[in-house]
Coordinates of C-alpha atoms in Angstrom, one line a residue:
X23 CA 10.4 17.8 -84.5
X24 CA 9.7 14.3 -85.2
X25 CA 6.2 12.2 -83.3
X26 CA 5.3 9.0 -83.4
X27 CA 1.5 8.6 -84.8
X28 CA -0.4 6.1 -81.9
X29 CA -2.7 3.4 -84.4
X30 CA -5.5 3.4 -81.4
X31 CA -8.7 5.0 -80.4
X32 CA -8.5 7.2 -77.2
X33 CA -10.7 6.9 -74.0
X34 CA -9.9 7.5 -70.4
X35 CA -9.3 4.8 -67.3
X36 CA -8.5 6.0 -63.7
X37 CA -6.8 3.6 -61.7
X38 CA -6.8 3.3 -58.2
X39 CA -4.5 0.4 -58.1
X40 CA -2.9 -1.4 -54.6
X41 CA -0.2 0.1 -53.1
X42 CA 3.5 -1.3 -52.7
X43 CA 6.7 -0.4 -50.7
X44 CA 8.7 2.5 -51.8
X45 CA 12.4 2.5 -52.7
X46 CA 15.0 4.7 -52.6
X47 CA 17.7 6.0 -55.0
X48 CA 20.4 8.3 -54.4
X49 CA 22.7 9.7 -56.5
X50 CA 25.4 12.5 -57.2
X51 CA 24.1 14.5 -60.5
X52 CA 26.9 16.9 -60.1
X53 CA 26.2 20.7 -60.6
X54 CA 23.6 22.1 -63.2
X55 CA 24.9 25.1 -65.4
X56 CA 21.6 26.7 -66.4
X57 CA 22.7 29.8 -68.3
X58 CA 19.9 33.0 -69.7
X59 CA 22.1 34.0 -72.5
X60 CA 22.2 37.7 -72.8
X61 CA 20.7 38.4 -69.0
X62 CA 22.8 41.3 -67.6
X63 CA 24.7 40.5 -65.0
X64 CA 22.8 43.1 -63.0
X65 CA 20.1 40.7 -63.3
X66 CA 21.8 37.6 -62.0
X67 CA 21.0 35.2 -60.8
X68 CA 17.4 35.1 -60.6
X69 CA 15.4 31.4 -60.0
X70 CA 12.7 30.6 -62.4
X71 CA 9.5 30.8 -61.8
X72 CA 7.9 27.2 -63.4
X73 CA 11.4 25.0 -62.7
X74 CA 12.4 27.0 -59.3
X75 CA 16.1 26.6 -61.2
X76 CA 18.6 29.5 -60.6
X77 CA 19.4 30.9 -63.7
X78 CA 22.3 33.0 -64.6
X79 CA 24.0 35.4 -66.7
X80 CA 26.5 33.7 -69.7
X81 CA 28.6 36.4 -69.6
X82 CA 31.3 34.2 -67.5
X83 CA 30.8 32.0 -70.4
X84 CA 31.8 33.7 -73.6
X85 CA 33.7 36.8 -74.4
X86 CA 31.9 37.7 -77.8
X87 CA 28.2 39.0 -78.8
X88 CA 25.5 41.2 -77.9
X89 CA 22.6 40.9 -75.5
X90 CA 19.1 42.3 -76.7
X91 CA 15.7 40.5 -75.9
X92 CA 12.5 39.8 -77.7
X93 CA 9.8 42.0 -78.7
X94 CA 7.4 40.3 -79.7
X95 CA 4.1 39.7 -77.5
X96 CA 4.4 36.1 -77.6
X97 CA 4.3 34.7 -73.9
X98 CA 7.3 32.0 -73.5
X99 CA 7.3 28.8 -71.4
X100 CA 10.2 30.2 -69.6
X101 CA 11.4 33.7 -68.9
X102 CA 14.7 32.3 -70.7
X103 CA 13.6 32.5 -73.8
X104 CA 12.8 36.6 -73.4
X105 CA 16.3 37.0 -73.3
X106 CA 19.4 36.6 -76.3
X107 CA 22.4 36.9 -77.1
X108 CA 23.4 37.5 -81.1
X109 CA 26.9 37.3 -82.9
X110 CA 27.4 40.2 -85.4
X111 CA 30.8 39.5 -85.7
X112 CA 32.6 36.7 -86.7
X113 CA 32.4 33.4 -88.2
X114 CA 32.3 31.1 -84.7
X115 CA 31.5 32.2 -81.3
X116 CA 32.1 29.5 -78.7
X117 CA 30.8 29.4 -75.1
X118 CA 33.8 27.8 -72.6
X119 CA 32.8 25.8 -69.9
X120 CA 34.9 23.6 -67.1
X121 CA 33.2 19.7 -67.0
X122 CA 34.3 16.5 -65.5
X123 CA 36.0 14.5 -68.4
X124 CA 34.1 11.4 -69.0
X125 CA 30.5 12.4 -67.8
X126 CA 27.6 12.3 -69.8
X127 CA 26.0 15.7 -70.0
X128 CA 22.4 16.6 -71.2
X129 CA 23.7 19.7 -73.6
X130 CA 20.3 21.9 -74.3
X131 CA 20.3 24.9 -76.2
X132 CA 17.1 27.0 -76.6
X133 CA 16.3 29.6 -79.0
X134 CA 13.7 32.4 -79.6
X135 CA 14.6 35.1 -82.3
X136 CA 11.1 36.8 -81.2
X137 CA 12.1 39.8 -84.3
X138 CA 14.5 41.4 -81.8
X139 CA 16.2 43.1 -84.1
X140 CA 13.6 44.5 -86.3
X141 CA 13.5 42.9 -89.4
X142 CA 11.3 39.4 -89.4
X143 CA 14.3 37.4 -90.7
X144 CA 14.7 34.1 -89.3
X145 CA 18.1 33.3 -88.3
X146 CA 20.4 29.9 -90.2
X147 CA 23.1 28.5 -88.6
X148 CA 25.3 25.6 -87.4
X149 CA 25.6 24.7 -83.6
X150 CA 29.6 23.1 -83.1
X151 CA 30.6 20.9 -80.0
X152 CA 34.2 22.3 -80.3
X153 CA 35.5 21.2 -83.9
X154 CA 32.3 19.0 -84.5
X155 CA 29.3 20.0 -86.2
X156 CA 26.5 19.5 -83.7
X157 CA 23.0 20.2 -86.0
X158 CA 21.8 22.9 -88.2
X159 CA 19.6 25.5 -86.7
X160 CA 16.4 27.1 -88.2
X161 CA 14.6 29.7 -85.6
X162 CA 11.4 30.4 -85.9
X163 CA 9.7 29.4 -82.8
X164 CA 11.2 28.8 -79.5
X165 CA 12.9 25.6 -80.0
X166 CA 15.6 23.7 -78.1
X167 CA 17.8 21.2 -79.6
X168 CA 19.3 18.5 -77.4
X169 CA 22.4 16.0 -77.2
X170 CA 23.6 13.7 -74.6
X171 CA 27.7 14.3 -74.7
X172 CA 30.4 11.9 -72.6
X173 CA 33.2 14.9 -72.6
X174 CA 37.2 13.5 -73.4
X175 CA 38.1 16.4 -71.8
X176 CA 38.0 18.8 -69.0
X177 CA 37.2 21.5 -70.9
X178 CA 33.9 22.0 -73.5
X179 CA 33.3 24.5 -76.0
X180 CA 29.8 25.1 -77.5
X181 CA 29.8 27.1 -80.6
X182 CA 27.6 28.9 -83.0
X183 CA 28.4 28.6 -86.3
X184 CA 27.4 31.9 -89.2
X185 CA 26.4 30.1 -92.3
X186 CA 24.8 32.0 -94.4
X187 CA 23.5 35.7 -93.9
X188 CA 21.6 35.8 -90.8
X189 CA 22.9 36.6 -87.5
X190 CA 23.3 33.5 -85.0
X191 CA 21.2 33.8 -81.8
X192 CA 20.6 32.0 -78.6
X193 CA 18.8 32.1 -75.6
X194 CA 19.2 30.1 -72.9
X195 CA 22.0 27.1 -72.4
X196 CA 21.5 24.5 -70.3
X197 CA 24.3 21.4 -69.2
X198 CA 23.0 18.5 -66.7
X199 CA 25.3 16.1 -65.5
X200 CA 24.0 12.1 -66.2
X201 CA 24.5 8.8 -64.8
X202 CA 27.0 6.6 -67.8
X203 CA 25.5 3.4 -66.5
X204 CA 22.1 4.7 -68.9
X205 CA 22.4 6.6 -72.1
X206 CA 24.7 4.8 -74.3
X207 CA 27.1 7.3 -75.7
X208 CA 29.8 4.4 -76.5
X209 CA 29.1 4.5 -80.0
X210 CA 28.6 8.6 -80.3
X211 CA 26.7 11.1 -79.0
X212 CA 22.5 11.0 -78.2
X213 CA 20.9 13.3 -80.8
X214 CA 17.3 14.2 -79.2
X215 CA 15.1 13.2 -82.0
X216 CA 12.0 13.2 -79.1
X217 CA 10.8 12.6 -75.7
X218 CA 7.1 12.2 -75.1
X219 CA 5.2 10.9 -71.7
X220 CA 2.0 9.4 -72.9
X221 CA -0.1 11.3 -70.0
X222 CA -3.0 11.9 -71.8
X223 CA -3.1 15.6 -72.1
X224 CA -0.5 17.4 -74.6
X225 CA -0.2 20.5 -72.1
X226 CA 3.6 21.5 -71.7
X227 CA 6.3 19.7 -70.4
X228 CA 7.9 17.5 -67.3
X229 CA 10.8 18.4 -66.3
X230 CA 12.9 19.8 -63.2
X231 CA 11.7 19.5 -60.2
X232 CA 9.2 16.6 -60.9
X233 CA 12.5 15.4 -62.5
X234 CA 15.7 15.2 -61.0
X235 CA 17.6 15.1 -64.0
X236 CA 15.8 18.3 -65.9
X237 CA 15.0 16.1 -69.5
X238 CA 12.2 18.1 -71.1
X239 CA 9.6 15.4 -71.2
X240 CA 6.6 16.5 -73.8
X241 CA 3.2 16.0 -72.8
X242 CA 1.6 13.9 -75.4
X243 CA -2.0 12.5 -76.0
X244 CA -3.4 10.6 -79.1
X245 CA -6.2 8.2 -80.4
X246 CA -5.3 5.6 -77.6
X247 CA -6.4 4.7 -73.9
X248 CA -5.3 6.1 -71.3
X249 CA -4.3 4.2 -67.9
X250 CA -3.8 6.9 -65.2
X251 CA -2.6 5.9 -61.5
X252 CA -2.3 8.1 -58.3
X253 CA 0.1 5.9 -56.6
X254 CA 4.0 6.2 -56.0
X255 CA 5.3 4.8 -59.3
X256 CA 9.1 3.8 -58.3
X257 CA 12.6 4.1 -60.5
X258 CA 15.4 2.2 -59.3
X259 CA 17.2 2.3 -62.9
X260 CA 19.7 4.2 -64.0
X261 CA 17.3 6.0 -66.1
X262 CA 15.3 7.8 -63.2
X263 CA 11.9 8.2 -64.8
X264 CA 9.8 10.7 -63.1
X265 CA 6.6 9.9 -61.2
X266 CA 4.9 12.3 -63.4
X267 CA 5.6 10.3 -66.6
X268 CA 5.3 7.0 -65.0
X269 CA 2.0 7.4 -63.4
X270 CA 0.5 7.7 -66.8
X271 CA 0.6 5.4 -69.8
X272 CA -1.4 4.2 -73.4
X273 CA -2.7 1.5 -74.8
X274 CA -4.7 0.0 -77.7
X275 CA -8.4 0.8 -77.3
X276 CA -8.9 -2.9 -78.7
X277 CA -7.2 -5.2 -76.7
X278 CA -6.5 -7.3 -79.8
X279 CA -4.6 -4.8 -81.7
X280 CA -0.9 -3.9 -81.4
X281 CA 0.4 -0.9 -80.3
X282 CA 2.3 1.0 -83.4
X283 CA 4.5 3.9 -83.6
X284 CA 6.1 5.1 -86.7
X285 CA 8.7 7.8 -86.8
X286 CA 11.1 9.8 -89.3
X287 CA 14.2 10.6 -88.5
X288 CA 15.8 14.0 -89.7
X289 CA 18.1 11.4 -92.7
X290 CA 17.8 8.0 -94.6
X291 CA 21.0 7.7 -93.0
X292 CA 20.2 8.0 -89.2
X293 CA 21.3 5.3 -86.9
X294 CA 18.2 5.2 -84.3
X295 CA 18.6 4.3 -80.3
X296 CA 14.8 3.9 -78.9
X297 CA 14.6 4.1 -74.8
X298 CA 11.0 2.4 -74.0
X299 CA 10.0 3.1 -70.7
X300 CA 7.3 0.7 -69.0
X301 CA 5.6 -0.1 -65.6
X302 CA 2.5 -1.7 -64.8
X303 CA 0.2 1.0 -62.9
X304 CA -3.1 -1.0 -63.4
X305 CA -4.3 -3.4 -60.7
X306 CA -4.7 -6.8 -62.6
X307 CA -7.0 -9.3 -61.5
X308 CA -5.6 -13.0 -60.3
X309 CA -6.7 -13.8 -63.8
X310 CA -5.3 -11.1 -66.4
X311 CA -1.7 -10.8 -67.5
X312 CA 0.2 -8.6 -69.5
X313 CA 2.4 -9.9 -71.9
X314 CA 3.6 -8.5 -75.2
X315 CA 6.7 -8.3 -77.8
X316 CA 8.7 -5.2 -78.1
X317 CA 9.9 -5.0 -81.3
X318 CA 12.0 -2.3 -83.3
X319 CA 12.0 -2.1 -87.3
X320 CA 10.7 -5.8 -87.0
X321 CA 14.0 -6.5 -85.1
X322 CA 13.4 -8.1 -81.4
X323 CA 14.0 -5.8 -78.3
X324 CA 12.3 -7.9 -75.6
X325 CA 10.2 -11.3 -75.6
X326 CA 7.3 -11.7 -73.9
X327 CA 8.2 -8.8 -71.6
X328 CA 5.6 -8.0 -68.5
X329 CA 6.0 -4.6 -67.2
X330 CA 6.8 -4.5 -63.4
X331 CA 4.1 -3.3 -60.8
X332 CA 4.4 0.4 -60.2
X333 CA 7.9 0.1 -60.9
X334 CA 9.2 1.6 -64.0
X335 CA 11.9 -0.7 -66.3
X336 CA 13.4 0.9 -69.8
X337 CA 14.2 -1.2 -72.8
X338 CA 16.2 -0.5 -76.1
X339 CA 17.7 -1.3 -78.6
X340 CA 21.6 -2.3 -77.7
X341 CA 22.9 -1.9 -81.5
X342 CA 21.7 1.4 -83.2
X343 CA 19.6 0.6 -86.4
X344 CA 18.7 2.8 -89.6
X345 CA 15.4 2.9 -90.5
X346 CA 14.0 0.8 -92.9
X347 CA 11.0 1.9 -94.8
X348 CA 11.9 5.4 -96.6
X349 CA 13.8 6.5 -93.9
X350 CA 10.7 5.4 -91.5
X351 CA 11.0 3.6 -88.3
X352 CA 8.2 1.6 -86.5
X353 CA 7.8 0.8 -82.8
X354 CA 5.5 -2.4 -82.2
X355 CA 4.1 -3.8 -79.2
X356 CA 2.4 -7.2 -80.1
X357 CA 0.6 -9.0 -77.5
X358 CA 1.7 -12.8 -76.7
X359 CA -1.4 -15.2 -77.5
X360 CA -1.3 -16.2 -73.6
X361 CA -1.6 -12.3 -72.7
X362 CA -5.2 -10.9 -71.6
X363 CA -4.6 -7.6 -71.6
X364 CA -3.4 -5.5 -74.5
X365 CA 0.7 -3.5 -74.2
X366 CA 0.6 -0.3 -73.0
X367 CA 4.0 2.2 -72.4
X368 CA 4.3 5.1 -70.5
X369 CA 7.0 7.4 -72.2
X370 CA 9.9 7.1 -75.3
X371 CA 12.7 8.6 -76.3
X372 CA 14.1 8.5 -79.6
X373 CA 17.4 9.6 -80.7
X374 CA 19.9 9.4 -83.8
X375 CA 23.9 8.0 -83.1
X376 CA 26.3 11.1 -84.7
X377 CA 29.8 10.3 -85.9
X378 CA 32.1 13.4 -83.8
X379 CA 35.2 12.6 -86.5
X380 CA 37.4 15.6 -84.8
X381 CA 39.3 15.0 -81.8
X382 CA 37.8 17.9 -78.9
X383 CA 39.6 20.9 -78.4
X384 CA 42.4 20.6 -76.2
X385 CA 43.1 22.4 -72.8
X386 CA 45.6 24.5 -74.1
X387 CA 43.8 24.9 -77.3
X388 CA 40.6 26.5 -75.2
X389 CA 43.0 28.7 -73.2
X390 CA 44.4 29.8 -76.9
X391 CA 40.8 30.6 -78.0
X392 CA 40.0 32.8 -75.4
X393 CA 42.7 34.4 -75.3
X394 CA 42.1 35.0 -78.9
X395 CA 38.3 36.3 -78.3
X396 CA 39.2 38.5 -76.0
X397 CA 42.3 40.3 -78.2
X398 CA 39.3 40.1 -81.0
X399 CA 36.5 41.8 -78.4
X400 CA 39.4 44.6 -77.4
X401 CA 39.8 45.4 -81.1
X402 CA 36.2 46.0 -81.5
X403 CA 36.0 47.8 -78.5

């Protein structure tokens, strides 16, 4: 998983800053498919614990595999990841689901291989969206990998892919609907390179129900300040950054010094999108201003941008880039000579543009598949 290194020195500021108006935002996120693959149905649904989500059984969602759980003693963030499903036979296995053509979706798959079968191999494979190669899977932790998909059709089919001579696995399989007026999936889908809320601890994640949208938001804290509010922090983008991330943020321990983040994507070759998220959750004197440059591989995102008081504003980059330097990307935010008060940011994301060459899978295609899996699963049977 790729970071971005902070150039800073860390201390600690609480801020009790003045309070504003509140705002509202509504919005229809459609229905969340939060699947615990390899649950038995006897099981399902349950609701989880940590995200009070209602999780269920995948078996409605694929026609192929085995369910088995972990047994190692590790203790998992989620109760998900205790649970798996694994392909013995076969080259592809594909999980069906019904969407609304032309949505964004948040696509996360998790994994934990936990030895549940014995033998201390770490499973290879591919993950597919329908004919299209997705990324390349290495378990040996629990791990999610993460895409933000516009569908072209009613129908989506996520598949596991055998490469090599390990079994494919999975463990929980998560879709949630977005807005289209914020991720820019015009040019290809969203890899998730990262996500990181700079909150000043690095103790799990923010996500559902602080927010709405269920992005898994890591907790990250390095060698930088941190400005802390308790006050209502308000989105009224399309990006709907949570309270919990916004009420947080860094900033250069010397005021003089820019704020630097470097980053690596997974290839040389890797267009990069960067989503900067920003609000101003200090109380500034009449006399002190914020002001900086947000800049992207020394290409300009924003002049001379001010963060808005407890109101969180994204920035990024319209035109995906490659990286530069070795494959290496760099995040700056250089303070104007009129500024007083060094940049600070409260959260970023970072992913790469893919190139989906194959046109989806059809409607009559998917129906074809199925039927197919389940003549295949009858056979074995």
């Amino acid at each position: 998983m790729l970071c971005f290194l902070i150039s800073a020195f860390r201390s600690r500021i609480l801020v009790l800053s003045r309070s504003v108006s509140l705002g509202e935002t509504s919005i229809a996120f459609g229905r969340f498919i939060s699947l615990d693959c390899g649950l038995s149905p006897g099981e399902s649904p349950y609701t989880d614990p940590v995200t009070r989500l209602k999780f269920s059984s995948d078996a409605d969602f694929i026609q192929s595999g085995e369910r088995d759980e972990a047994v190692d003693e590790l203790t998992y963030s989620y109760r998900q990841y205790k649970d798996l499903r694994y392909f013995p036979h076969g080259i592809r296995n594909c999980y069906n689901f019904t969407v609304n053509k032309g949505i964004n979706y948040l696509i996360r798959a998790g994994f934990s291989y936990g030895n549940y079968d014995g033998l201390n191999v770490y499973p290879k494979f591919h993950l597919h969206i329908g004919p299209n190669m997705w990324t390349a899977v290495d378990v040996i932790y629990e791990t999610d990998h993460e895409i933000i998909y516009m569908s072209k059709s009613n129908i989506l089919q996520i598949c596991l892919v055998k490469t090599g001579e390990t079994i494919p696995m999975i463990s929980t399989l998560e879709l949630r609907p977005l807005r289209n007026d914020s991720y820019m999936t015009q040019l290809g889908p969203l890899n998730l390179i990262f996500r990181q809320a700079y909150t000043g601890d690095s103790n799990g994640y923010i996500r559902y129900p602080d927010d709405v949208l269920d992005r898994k938001w890591e907790r990250y804290d390095w060698f930088a300040t941190d400005v802390i509010t308790t006050l209502n922090v308000t989105s009224s983008n399309p990006f709907l950054v949570p309270e919990a991330v916004s009420r947080s943020a860094t900033a250069p321990r010397n005021s003089s010094n820019p704020l630097t983040f470097y980053g690596f994507p997974g290839e040389k070759s890797d267009k990069v999108i960067v989503y900067l998220h920003f609000a101003e959750i200090q109380d500034l004197k009449a006399t002190e201003t914020r002001e900086f440059d947000i800049l992207f591989d020394g290409n300009v995102i924003s002049k001379a941008y001010s963060p808005k008081v407890l109101q969180s504003e994204t920035k990024y980059n319209i035109l995906p880039q490659k990286c530069r330097l070795l494959g290496t990307c760099k995040v700056e935010l250089t303070r104007t000579q009129t500024s007083t008060l060094p940049p600070l940011i409260n959260a970023m994301e970072a992913f790469t543009v893919m190139e989906f060459p194959y046109a989806e899978t059809n409607q009559n295609d998917a129906t074809y598949v199925t039927i197919q899996s389940s003549i295949y699963r009858l056979q074995l049977d």
